[in-house]
Structure formats: C-alpha cells, structure tokens
CSV table of C-alpha atoms in Angstrom, one decimal:
chain,number,residue,atom,x,y,z
A,42,MET,CA,27.9,-10.4,-29.9
A,43,SER,CA,24.5,-9.4,-28.7
A,44,ASP,CA,23.9,-6.2,-26.8
A,45,PRO,CA,23.3,-6.3,-23.0
A,46,ILE,CA,19.5,-5.8,-23.3
A,47,SER,CA,19.1,-8.7,-25.8
A,48,ALA,CA,21.4,-10.9,-23.7
A,49,ILE,CA,19.3,-10.2,-20.6
A,50,LEU,CA,16.0,-11.0,-22.4
A,51,ASP,CA,17.5,-14.1,-24.1
A,52,ALA,CA,18.4,-15.4,-20.7
A,53,HIS,CA,15.0,-14.4,-19.2
A,54,ASP,CA,12.9,-15.8,-22.0
A,55,ALA,CA,14.4,-19.3,-21.8
A,56,PRO,CA,13.2,-21.3,-18.8
A,57,ARG,CA,16.6,-23.0,-18.5
A,58,THR,CA,18.4,-19.7,-17.9
A,59,ARG,CA,15.7,-17.4,-16.5
A,60,ASN,CA,17.2,-17.3,-13.0
A,61,ASP,CA,20.4,-15.9,-14.5
A,62,SER,CA,18.6,-12.8,-15.8
A,63,LEU,CA,18.0,-11.4,-12.3
A,64,GLY,CA,21.7,-10.9,-11.6
A,65,MET,CA,22.1,-9.4,-15.1
A,66,LEU,CA,19.2,-7.0,-14.5
A,67,LEU,CA,20.5,-5.9,-11.1
A,68,THR,CA,24.0,-5.3,-12.6
A,69,LEU,CA,22.4,-3.1,-15.3
A,70,ALA,CA,20.3,-1.3,-12.7
A,71,GLY,CA,23.5,-0.5,-10.7
A,72,GLU,CA,25.5,0.7,-13.8
A,73,ASP,CA,22.9,2.3,-16.1
A,74,ARG,CA,19.5,2.3,-14.6
A,75,PRO,CA,17.7,4.3,-17.4
A,76,ARG,CA,18.4,1.3,-19.7
A,77,LEU,CA,15.9,-0.8,-17.7
A,78,GLY,CA,13.3,1.1,-19.6
A,79,ALA,CA,14.7,-0.3,-22.9
A,80,VAL,CA,14.7,-3.8,-21.4
A,81,LEU,CA,11.0,-3.5,-20.6
A,82,LEU,CA,10.0,-1.9,-24.0
A,83,GLN,CA,11.9,-4.7,-25.8
A,84,ALA,CA,10.3,-7.3,-23.5
A,85,LEU,CA,6.8,-5.9,-24.4
A,86,GLU,CA,7.8,-6.1,-28.1
A,87,ARG,CA,9.0,-9.6,-27.8
A,88,ARG,CA,6.1,-10.6,-25.6
A,89,SER,CA,8.4,-12.0,-23.0
A,90,PRO,CA,6.8,-14.1,-20.2
A,91,SER,CA,5.9,-12.2,-17.1
A,92,SER,CA,8.1,-12.8,-14.1
A,93,THR,CA,9.2,-11.4,-10.7
A,94,PHE,CA,12.5,-10.5,-12.5
A,95,LEU,CA,10.7,-8.1,-14.9
A,96,ASP,CA,8.6,-6.9,-12.0
A,97,THR,CA,11.8,-6.0,-10.3
A,98,ALA,CA,12.9,-4.0,-13.3
A,99,LEU,CA,9.6,-2.1,-13.2
A,100,ASP,CA,10.2,-1.3,-9.6
A,101,LEU,CA,13.7,0.0,-10.2
A,102,LEU,CA,12.9,2.2,-13.2
A,103,PRO,CA,14.0,5.8,-12.8
A,104,ASP,CA,11.2,8.2,-12.7
A,105,GLU,CA,11.9,9.7,-16.2
A,106,VAL,CA,11.4,6.4,-18.0
A,107,VAL,CA,8.3,5.2,-16.2
A,108,ALA,CA,5.9,7.1,-18.5
A,109,PRO,CA,7.2,5.8,-21.9
A,110,VAL,CA,7.0,2.1,-20.6
A,111,CYS,CA,3.5,2.5,-19.2
A,112,ALA,CA,2.3,4.5,-22.3
A,113,ASP,CA,3.6,1.7,-24.6
A,114,ALA,CA,1.8,-1.0,-22.6
A,115,TRP,CA,-1.4,1.1,-22.6
A,116,ARG,CA,-1.2,1.6,-26.4
A,117,ARG,CA,-0.7,-2.2,-26.9
A,118,TYR,CA,-3.7,-3.0,-24.7
A,119,ARG,CA,-6.0,-0.6,-26.6
A,120,ASP,CA,-4.8,-2.1,-29.9
A,121,GLY,CA,-6.1,-5.5,-28.7
A,122,GLU,CA,-2.9,-7.1,-27.4
A,123,ARG,CA,-3.1,-9.2,-24.2
A,124,GLY,CA,-0.6,-11.1,-22.1
A,125,GLU,CA,0.7,-11.6,-18.5
A,126,LEU,CA,3.6,-9.1,-18.9
A,127,LEU,CA,1.2,-6.5,-20.3
A,128,THR,CA,-1.1,-7.0,-17.3
A,129,SER,CA,1.8,-6.6,-14.9
A,130,VAL,CA,2.8,-3.3,-16.5
A,131,LEU,CA,-0.8,-1.9,-16.5
A,132,GLU,CA,-1.2,-2.8,-12.8
A,133,PHE,CA,2.2,-1.2,-12.1
A,134,ALA,CA,1.1,1.9,-14.1
A,135,SER,CA,-2.2,2.2,-12.1
A,136,TYR,CA,-0.2,2.6,-8.9
A,137,GLN,CA,2.9,4.5,-10.0
A,138,ALA,CA,1.9,6.4,-13.1
A,139,PRO,CA,-1.9,6.6,-13.2
A,140,TYR,CA,-1.7,9.7,-15.5
A,141,THR,CA,-0.5,7.4,-18.3
A,142,LEU,CA,-3.9,5.5,-18.3
A,143,GLN,CA,-6.2,8.4,-17.8
A,144,GLY,CA,-8.0,9.9,-20.8
A,145,ASP,CA,-9.6,7.0,-22.7
A,146,TRP,CA,-12.0,6.2,-19.9
A,147,GLU,CA,-14.2,3.7,-21.7
A,148,ALA,CA,-11.0,1.7,-22.5
A,149,LEU,CA,-10.0,1.9,-18.9
A,150,LEU,CA,-13.4,0.6,-17.9
A,151,GLU,CA,-12.8,-2.4,-20.1
A,152,VAL,CA,-9.6,-3.0,-18.2
A,153,ALA,CA,-11.6,-3.0,-14.9
A,154,ILE,CA,-14.0,-5.6,-16.4
A,155,GLU,CA,-11.1,-8.0,-17.0
A,156,ASP,CA,-10.9,-10.0,-13.8
A,157,ASP,CA,-7.2,-10.7,-14.1
A,158,ILE,CA,-6.2,-7.0,-14.1
A,159,GLN,CA,-6.3,-5.2,-10.7
A,160,LEU,CA,-6.2,-1.4,-11.0
A,161,ALA,CA,-5.4,1.0,-8.1
A,162,ALA,CA,-8.3,3.1,-6.9
A,163,GLN,CA,-6.5,6.3,-7.7
A,164,VAL,CA,-6.8,5.8,-11.5
A,165,TRP,CA,-10.4,6.8,-11.2
A,166,GLN,CA,-9.9,10.0,-9.2
A,167,ALA,CA,-9.2,12.1,-12.2
A,168,LEU,CA,-12.5,11.1,-13.9
A,169,PRO,CA,-13.8,14.4,-15.4
A,170,PRO,CA,-16.9,15.6,-13.5
A,171,PRO,CA,-19.1,15.9,-16.6
A,172,LEU,CA,-18.2,12.3,-17.6
A,173,ALA,CA,-18.9,11.2,-14.1
A,174,ALA,CA,-22.3,12.9,-14.2
A,175,ASP,CA,-23.1,11.1,-17.5
A,176,TRP,CA,-22.0,7.7,-16.0
A,177,ALA,CA,-24.2,8.4,-12.9
A,178,HIS,CA,-27.2,9.1,-15.2
A,179,ARG,CA,-26.6,5.8,-17.0
A,180,LEU,CA,-26.7,4.0,-13.6
A,181,THR,CA,-30.0,5.6,-12.6
A,182,GLU,CA,-31.6,4.4,-15.9
A,183,ALA,CA,-30.0,0.9,-15.8
A,184,ASP,CA,-32.4,-2.0,-15.4
A,185,ASP,CA,-29.8,-4.8,-15.0
A,186,ASP,CA,-26.4,-5.5,-13.4
A,187,ARG,CA,-24.3,-5.0,-16.5
A,188,GLU,CA,-23.1,-1.5,-15.3
A,189,LEU,CA,-21.6,-2.9,-12.1
A,190,GLU,CA,-18.0,-2.0,-13.0
A,191,ARG,CA,-19.1,1.5,-14.0
A,192,ALA,CA,-20.7,1.9,-10.5
A,193,LYS,CA,-17.6,0.6,-8.8
A,194,ALA,CA,-15.4,3.0,-10.8
A,195,LEU,CA,-17.7,5.9,-9.7
A,196,LEU,CA,-17.4,4.9,-6.1
A,197,LEU,CA,-13.6,4.9,-6.4
A,198,ALA,CA,-13.6,8.3,-8.2
A,199,ALA,CA,-14.8,9.7,-4.8
A,200,GLN,CA,-16.8,12.6,-6.2
A,201,PRO,CA,-19.7,13.7,-3.9
A,202,GLU,CA,-22.0,14.6,-6.7
A,203,THR,CA,-22.1,11.0,-8.2
A,204,HIS,CA,-21.4,8.9,-5.1
A,205,ALA,CA,-25.1,8.4,-4.2
A,206,ALA,CA,-26.0,7.1,-7.7
A,207,ALA,CA,-23.2,4.6,-7.6
A,208,ARG,CA,-24.1,3.5,-4.1
A,209,GLY,CA,-27.8,3.1,-5.0
A,210,TYR,CA,-26.9,1.0,-8.0
A,211,LEU,CA,-24.9,-1.4,-5.8
A,212,ALA,CA,-27.8,-1.7,-3.5
A,213,ASP,CA,-30.2,-2.5,-6.3
A,214,TRP,CA,-28.1,-4.8,-8.5
A,215,SER,CA,-25.4,-6.4,-6.4
A,216,ASP,CA,-24.6,-7.9,-3.0
A,217,LEU,CA,-21.5,-5.8,-2.7
A,218,ASP,CA,-21.1,-3.6,0.4
A,219,ALA,CA,-21.0,0.0,-0.5
A,220,GLU,CA,-19.0,0.9,2.6
A,221,VAL,CA,-16.2,-1.5,1.7
A,222,TRP,CA,-16.0,0.1,-1.8
A,223,ALA,CA,-16.0,3.6,-0.2
A,224,HIS,CA,-13.1,2.3,2.1
A,225,TRP,CA,-11.2,1.2,-1.0
A,226,ALA,CA,-11.5,4.8,-2.2
A,227,GLY,CA,-10.3,6.0,1.3
A,228,LEU,CA,-13.7,7.6,2.1
A,229,ALA,CA,-16.0,7.5,5.1
A,230,ASP,CA,-19.3,6.3,3.6
A,231,GLY,CA,-22.5,8.3,4.3
A,232,PRO,CA,-24.3,11.5,3.4
A,233,ARG,CA,-21.1,13.5,3.9
A,234,LEU,CA,-18.0,12.0,2.3
A,235,ARG,CA,-14.9,12.4,4.3
A,236,ARG,CA,-11.3,11.5,3.3
A,237,LEU,CA,-9.8,8.9,5.6
A,238,HIS,CA,-6.2,9.2,4.5
A,239,GLY,CA,-3.8,11.8,3.2
A,240,GLN,CA,-2.0,11.9,-0.1
A,241,GLN,CA,1.7,12.3,0.8
A,242,PRO,CA,3.2,9.4,2.7
A,243,LEU,CA,6.5,9.6,4.7
A,244,HIS,CA,8.6,6.5,4.4
A,245,LEU,CA,10.4,5.2,7.4
A,246,ARG,CA,14.2,5.4,7.3
A,247,PHE,CA,15.3,2.7,9.7
A,248,GLY,CA,18.3,3.1,12.0
A,249,SER,CA,21.6,1.4,11.1
A,250,LYS,CA,21.3,-1.3,13.7
A,251,GLN,CA,17.7,-2.0,12.6
A,252,HIS,CA,18.8,-2.2,9.0
A,253,ARG,CA,21.6,-4.7,9.7
A,254,ALA,CA,19.1,-6.9,11.5
A,255,GLN,CA,16.6,-6.6,8.6
A,256,VAL,CA,19.0,-7.8,6.0
A,257,ALA,CA,20.9,-10.3,8.0
A,258,GLU,CA,18.9,-13.3,6.8
A,259,GLU,CA,18.0,-12.0,3.4
A,260,PRO,CA,19.5,-13.5,0.2
A,261,GLY,CA,22.1,-11.4,-1.6
A,262,TRP,CA,19.8,-10.5,-4.5
A,263,ARG,CA,17.2,-9.0,-2.1
A,264,LYS,CA,19.9,-6.9,-0.4
A,265,ARG,CA,20.9,-5.6,-3.8
A,266,ILE,CA,17.3,-4.6,-4.6
A,267,TRP,CA,16.9,-2.8,-1.3
A,268,ARG,CA,20.1,-0.9,-1.8
A,269,LEU,CA,18.8,0.3,-5.2
A,270,HIS,CA,15.1,0.8,-4.3
A,271,PRO,CA,14.1,4.5,-3.8
A,272,SER,CA,11.4,3.6,-1.2
A,273,TRP,CA,14.2,2.3,1.1
A,274,ASN,CA,16.8,5.0,0.4
A,275,GLY,CA,15.3,8.0,-1.5
A,276,GLY,CA,13.6,11.2,-0.6
A,277,GLN,CA,14.3,13.8,2.0
A,278,VAL,CA,13.8,13.3,5.8
A,279,GLN,CA,11.1,15.6,7.1
A,280,HIS,CA,10.8,14.4,10.7
A,281,ALA,CA,12.9,12.5,13.2
A,282,GLY,CA,11.4,9.7,15.3
A,283,HIS,CA,12.0,7.0,17.9
A,284,MET,CA,11.0,3.3,17.7
A,285,GLY,CA,11.2,0.5,20.2
A,286,GLY,CA,11.3,-0.1,23.9
A,287,PRO,CA,8.6,-0.4,26.5
A,288,LEU,CA,6.3,2.4,27.7
A,289,ASP,CA,5.0,3.1,31.2
A,290,ALA,CA,1.5,2.2,30.1
A,291,VAL,CA,0.4,-1.4,30.2
A,292,CYS,CA,-1.8,-3.6,27.9
A,293,GLY,CA,-5.4,-4.0,29.0
A,294,SER,CA,-5.3,-7.8,28.3
A,295,CYS,CA,-2.0,-9.1,29.6
A,296,HIS,CA,-0.9,-6.1,31.7
A,297,ALA,CA,2.6,-6.1,30.1
A,298,PRO,CA,4.1,-2.8,29.1
A,299,LEU,CA,3.1,-1.4,25.7
A,300,GLN,CA,5.8,-1.2,23.0
A,301,ARG,CA,6.7,2.1,21.4
A,302,LEU,CA,5.8,1.8,17.7
A,303,LEU,CA,6.8,5.4,16.8
A,304,GLN,CA,7.3,8.6,18.7
A,305,THR,CA,7.5,11.7,16.4
A,306,ASN,CA,6.0,15.1,15.7
A,307,ALA,CA,2.2,15.1,15.9
A,308,VAL,CA,2.0,17.1,12.7
A,309,ALA,CA,3.3,14.0,10.8
A,310,LEU,CA,0.1,12.3,11.7
A,311,GLU,CA,-2.4,15.1,11.7
A,312,GLU,CA,-2.2,18.4,9.8
A,313,GLY,CA,-2.0,21.4,12.1
A,314,ALA,CA,-1.3,19.3,15.2
A,315,ALA,CA,1.3,20.4,17.7
A,316,GLY,CA,3.7,18.7,20.1
A,317,SER,CA,4.7,15.0,20.1
A,318,ILE,CA,2.7,11.8,19.6
A,319,THR,CA,3.6,8.3,20.6
A,320,LEU,CA,1.9,5.3,19.0
A,321,GLY,CA,2.2,2.2,21.2
A,322,LEU,CA,0.9,-1.3,21.1
A,323,CYS,CA,1.0,-4.7,22.9
A,324,LEU,CA,2.7,-6.9,20.4
A,325,ASP,CA,1.4,-10.1,22.0
A,326,CYS,CA,-2.3,-9.3,22.2
A,327,CYS,CA,-3.0,-7.2,19.1
A,328,GLY,CA,-4.6,-9.5,16.5
A,329,TRP,CA,-4.9,-12.5,18.9
A,330,GLU,CA,-7.4,-11.1,21.4
A,331,ASP,CA,-11.0,-10.0,20.8
A,332,PRO,CA,-11.7,-7.4,19.7
A,333,PRO,CA,-9.1,-7.4,17.0
A,334,VAL,CA,-8.7,-3.6,17.0
A,335,ARG,CA,-6.8,-2.4,20.0
A,336,PHE,CA,-7.7,1.2,21.1
A,337,TYR,CA,-5.6,3.6,23.2
A,338,ARG,CA,-6.4,7.0,24.7
A,339,HIS,CA,-3.6,9.6,24.5
A,340,ASP,CA,-2.9,12.2,27.1
A,341,ALA,CA,-1.9,15.9,26.5
A,342,ASP,CA,1.7,14.7,25.9
A,343,GLY,CA,0.6,12.3,23.2
A,344,VAL,CA,1.4,9.2,25.4
A,345,PRO,CA,-1.1,6.2,25.0
A,346,SER,CA,-2.8,4.2,27.7
A,347,CYS,CA,-5.2,1.3,27.3
A,348,HIS,CA,-8.8,2.2,26.5
A,349,PRO,CA,-10.9,1.4,29.6
A,350,SER,CA,-13.3,-0.6,27.5
A,351,GLN,CA,-10.5,-3.1,26.8
A,352,TYR,CA,-9.1,-3.5,30.3
A,353,ARG,CA,-9.3,-7.0,31.9
A,354,GLU,CA,-9.1,-7.3,35.7
A,355,VAL,CA,-7.5,-10.7,35.4
A,356,PRO,CA,-4.7,-10.7,32.9
A,357,ILE,CA,-4.1,-13.3,30.2
A,358,ASN,CA,-0.7,-14.9,29.6
A,359,PRO,CA,0.2,-14.6,25.9
A,360,THR,CA,3.4,-15.7,24.2
A,361,ASP,CA,6.3,-13.2,24.6
A,362,SER,CA,7.2,-11.7,21.2
A,363,GLY,CA,10.1,-9.7,22.7
A,364,ASP,CA,10.7,-6.0,22.7
A,365,LEU,CA,11.0,-3.9,19.6
A,366,MET,CA,14.6,-2.8,19.0
A,367,LEU,CA,15.4,0.7,20.1
A,368,ALA,CA,16.3,3.0,17.2
A,369,GLU,CA,16.2,6.5,15.9
A,370,VAL,CA,14.4,6.7,12.6
A,371,GLY,CA,13.5,9.3,10.0
A,372,LEU,CA,10.3,10.0,8.1
A,373,ALA,CA,11.2,10.8,4.5
A,374,ALA,CA,9.1,12.4,1.7
A,375,MET,CA,9.9,10.9,-1.7
A,376,ASP,CA,11.1,13.2,-4.5
A,377,SER,CA,8.1,12.3,-6.8
A,378,HIS,CA,4.5,11.4,-6.5
A,379,ARG,CA,5.2,7.9,-7.8
A,380,TRP,CA,5.1,6.1,-4.5
A,381,GLN,CA,1.9,7.8,-3.1
A,382,GLN,CA,0.2,4.4,-3.3
A,383,GLN,CA,1.8,1.0,-3.0
A,384,ASP,CA,0.3,-2.4,-3.3
A,385,TRP,CA,1.2,-5.1,-0.8
A,386,GLY,CA,1.1,-7.9,-3.4
A,387,GLN,CA,2.8,-6.0,-6.1
A,388,SER,CA,5.6,-5.1,-3.7
A,389,ASN,CA,6.5,-8.7,-3.2
A,390,HIS,CA,8.9,-7.7,-0.4
A,391,ARG,CA,10.9,-5.5,-2.7
A,392,GLN,CA,9.4,-2.1,-1.6
A,393,ASN,CA,9.6,-0.5,1.8
A,394,LEU,CA,5.9,-0.4,2.9
A,395,SER,CA,6.5,1.0,6.4
A,396,ARG,CA,5.2,4.6,6.2
A,397,VAL,CA,3.3,7.3,7.9
A,398,GLY,CA,0.3,8.8,6.1
A,399,GLY,CA,-0.7,8.3,2.5
A,400,ALA,CA,-3.0,5.4,1.5
A,401,PRO,CA,-2.9,2.0,3.2
A,402,SER,CA,-1.4,-1.0,1.4
A,403,TRP,CA,-4.2,-3.5,2.3
A,404,VAL,CA,-3.2,-7.2,2.6
A,405,GLN,CA,-6.9,-8.1,2.6
A,406,SER,CA,-10.0,-5.9,2.3
A,407,ALA,CA,-10.0,-2.2,3.0
A,408,HIS,CA,-11.3,-1.4,6.5
A,409,TYR,CA,-11.2,1.8,8.6
A,410,PRO,CA,-12.3,1.1,12.2
A,411,ALA,CA,-14.8,3.3,14.0
A,412,CYS,CA,-13.5,5.3,16.9
A,413,VAL,CA,-14.4,3.5,20.2
A,414,ASP,CA,-15.5,6.9,21.7
A,415,CYS,CA,-17.2,8.9,19.0
A,416,GLY,CA,-18.2,6.2,16.5
A,417,GLU,CA,-16.7,8.0,13.5
A,418,GLN,CA,-14.4,6.1,11.1
A,419,MET,CA,-10.8,6.8,12.0
A,420,PRO,CA,-8.3,8.2,9.5
A,421,PHE,CA,-5.3,6.0,8.6
A,422,VAL,CA,-2.0,7.4,9.9
A,423,MET,CA,0.7,4.6,9.7
A,424,GLN,CA,1.5,1.1,8.5
A,425,LEU,CA,4.4,-1.1,9.5
A,426,ASP,CA,5.5,-4.1,7.4
A,427,SER,CA,6.9,-7.3,8.8
A,428,THR,CA,10.5,-5.9,8.8
A,429,LEU,CA,10.7,-4.8,12.4
A,430,PRO,CA,13.5,-6.4,14.4
A,431,THR,CA,13.1,-7.3,18.1
A,432,THR,CA,15.6,-7.6,20.9
A,433,ASN,CA,15.4,-11.4,20.9
A,434,GLU,CA,17.0,-11.5,17.4
A,435,GLY,CA,13.6,-12.1,15.8
A,436,MET,CA,11.4,-10.2,13.4
A,437,LEU,CA,7.9,-9.1,14.1
A,438,LEU,CA,5.7,-10.8,11.5
A,439,TRP,CA,2.1,-9.5,12.2
A,440,GLY,CA,0.7,-13.0,11.9
A,441,SER,CA,2.5,-14.5,9.0
A,442,GLY,CA,4.4,-11.7,7.1
A,443,GLY,CA,1.5,-9.3,7.3
A,444,MET,CA,1.0,-5.6,7.9
A,445,LEU,CA,0.0,-3.5,10.9
A,446,TYR,CA,-2.3,-0.5,10.3
A,447,SER,CA,-2.7,2.4,12.7
A,448,PHE,CA,-5.5,5.0,12.9
A,449,TRP,CA,-6.0,8.3,14.7
A,450,CYS,CA,-9.1,10.1,15.9
A,451,GLY,CA,-7.9,13.7,16.6
A,452,LYS,CA,-11.1,14.8,18.1
A,453,CYS,CA,-11.0,12.0,20.8
A,454,ARG,CA,-7.3,11.6,20.9
A,455,VAL,CA,-7.7,7.9,20.4
A,456,SER,CA,-5.5,5.6,18.3
A,457,GLY,CA,-6.5,2.2,17.0
A,458,HIS,CA,-4.4,-0.7,15.5
A,459,PHE,CA,-5.0,-4.0,13.8
A,460,TRP,CA,-3.1,-6.2,11.4
A,461,GLN,CA,-3.9,-8.3,8.3
A,462,CYS,CA,-2.0,-11.2,6.9
A,463,THR,CA,-2.6,-13.9,4.3
C-alpha cells in the first residue's frame, strides 16, 4: 500500500484522476499540514505537471517548510532543470520567500531573462550596494540593449545611488517607461526617490455576516481553502473598523450618497496620524466615468466629500449597484513577513487580497495617481478585492472580478480611488 504522499501524486500526475488529488491535498492540509512540504519536494523530484492543485499546496504550506521547498527548486533551476512546476515554485518563492533566491544574483538575473518566469519586485531589494554599483557602471558603458534586464533589476532594487544609471539606460536603449518601472518598485520617479507604499499590510477580517455572504455561492473545495488559508484567518487584529452603508457626502457625478469603504484609525493608513479616517466612494461611477480616478477631500474628522473638480451640476443616472453591507471588521497583522506582497494572478481567488497598507497586488500595470491638489504621486493605502457583499444580495466585482486601489495624500488630505480588471 502506497504512502499518502505517493497516493496524492499518483492521482495528480494521471490526467484521468487529477481532479481527485485536490480533495486528498486538502484533507492532508487539515490533518498534517507540514507534510505538504514533502508532497511538493516529491513532486519536484518526480517532475510532476504544474497545476492549480499544487499551487494550492504551495499557498497552504506552513511557514517552517516554505524555505526547504523554495531552496530545492532554486537549486534545481541553477543545476539546469526547467519545467512548469519549477517555474511556479520560483514565482511563489519570489513573493513569499525572496530570501531563498537572493545571493546568486547573476543566476537570478537569468531567471528574469526567461519570459515565462515572473519574479516579484522585492527579490531585487536586497541587492548588495557594491554589486548594484558595479551593475550601474556596466550600464553606463553598454552600447547596445543586451543589458535591459539588468537595468530593470536595478530600477526594482530601488537604490537611489544607482537609479539614475538604470533610468538613463532605459531612455537610451528601450521604449520602456521608467516611471512605470519605478511604480513597480513602489517609488515616485524623479530626482528624489520616495516610497509609495509601506512594508507591513493589515489584512481585513470580515464580519460574520459578510463572510457568510462571501462563501454562500462558492464551491465546497474553495470554502475549505479559505478556512485553512492564513491570509483569511491568521494574524493578530491591530485595529477595528467599519464597512458599508451610505455617507452624508454625495457623488459629484450622480449625486447619490457615497458608500463607506472603511472607517478606522488614521494611523492604519498613515504613520503618526491621529484620529479617525473614512474612505468612501461612489460604487456606480468609479471606473465608469471620466476621469477614472475619483478624488475626495477629507475634513478634520476624516470624512470625505467630492473634490470640486469632479462635481457635475447636472447629475448622471448610472446603474444602481446597491449599498455595501454594514459590518464591523478587523485589520490583522500576519505573524510572519511571508504575506507582505501578494500577486493577484498567483492568488487565483485562494488568498485574501483585501488589505490596508503594504504593496498593491496589481491586476494590470503599476500606477500611483498624482494628487489632484499638489500633483505629487499618492501613496497606496488600501486594496479591496471582488469579495465585498452588497445589500441586494450581490457581490461588488470592480468591473469583472477586479481590484479597487485607494491612495492617500496626507499633506492635502485627499484620497483617490480606481480599479483594474482583466
């Protein structure tokens, strides 16, 4: 009789029985989660086909076995092995365990050159300054476009001393927009680099009524994943908050009441801030009306009102999306640094991506809007995934299963919001 791990992979590796492996994996995750690491190590050894089932096993790995799995994949890649499962593990490592890839920087650059491997920006942020200086010098002496990946890596490394050399190389040898690459690194481009997001996100802990609505139409296997996944249930709550319901302020386009996205302690959005902050939005006009970014000024109590530049005297009549469900929520700090960055595509609706602070999970290209008042690029403060229930028994989809991004200019007390979808 085969052991449980071999049985899972035997079922997974045969197309006829592959679907059976998900239930087996989730049962193992519920009974003995550390053994998921052995499943993945054996899958790498067997060169099992890549699948969303093994991606689920990666997501559910306990923290203590993440490093051995990622280190094994990285060793195999450097030894010349290639494969779809190996690619998935390396991409996973770049988000959740970048330290396992850092060290052999030339090999990491080779990974970046391979178009089918998408690494998180954060893997480059530990690039040693002397090596970054050497790479920058190579860029200044280059006379062709063969160093393009090295230049992009330097931009993502976000080191002020080498940023200009990388930016100049892009201008000379490519049609890539340096500001976009700076935004991928979470930086305001220009003579003075400025961070546009924090490092420590706070994941939303939804209220019980919200959660029941969220899982009502989900298949049983997804409910099991959400129960097991740390981004939905782990960590320690740092701040309380309120979501849902109309505000007194009205939309500048349709004149309907704004909806409360989140009301919480201002310090959750801006370090050193005091009092309360309320982020609000018109659910019907954001993303459908020009301009796509909706701006609001906030009074001394943190309450938003439509920015005067976006007020219409004659209101439009959009489709009614319903009100956001009223709920008390929590903002939770995870117990490890593993979930500092999350990728929208890699999540595949398994991870909780609704969070305050940290780095955005871009659906499309990275973009930090400029404040409508001062013109400076606005720091990112919150994203809300398409898992928000409404009072009409619907679910807010941000286009078609997309993501809402919120930004905050503390100097002007202005918030800005837009969404992206596929």
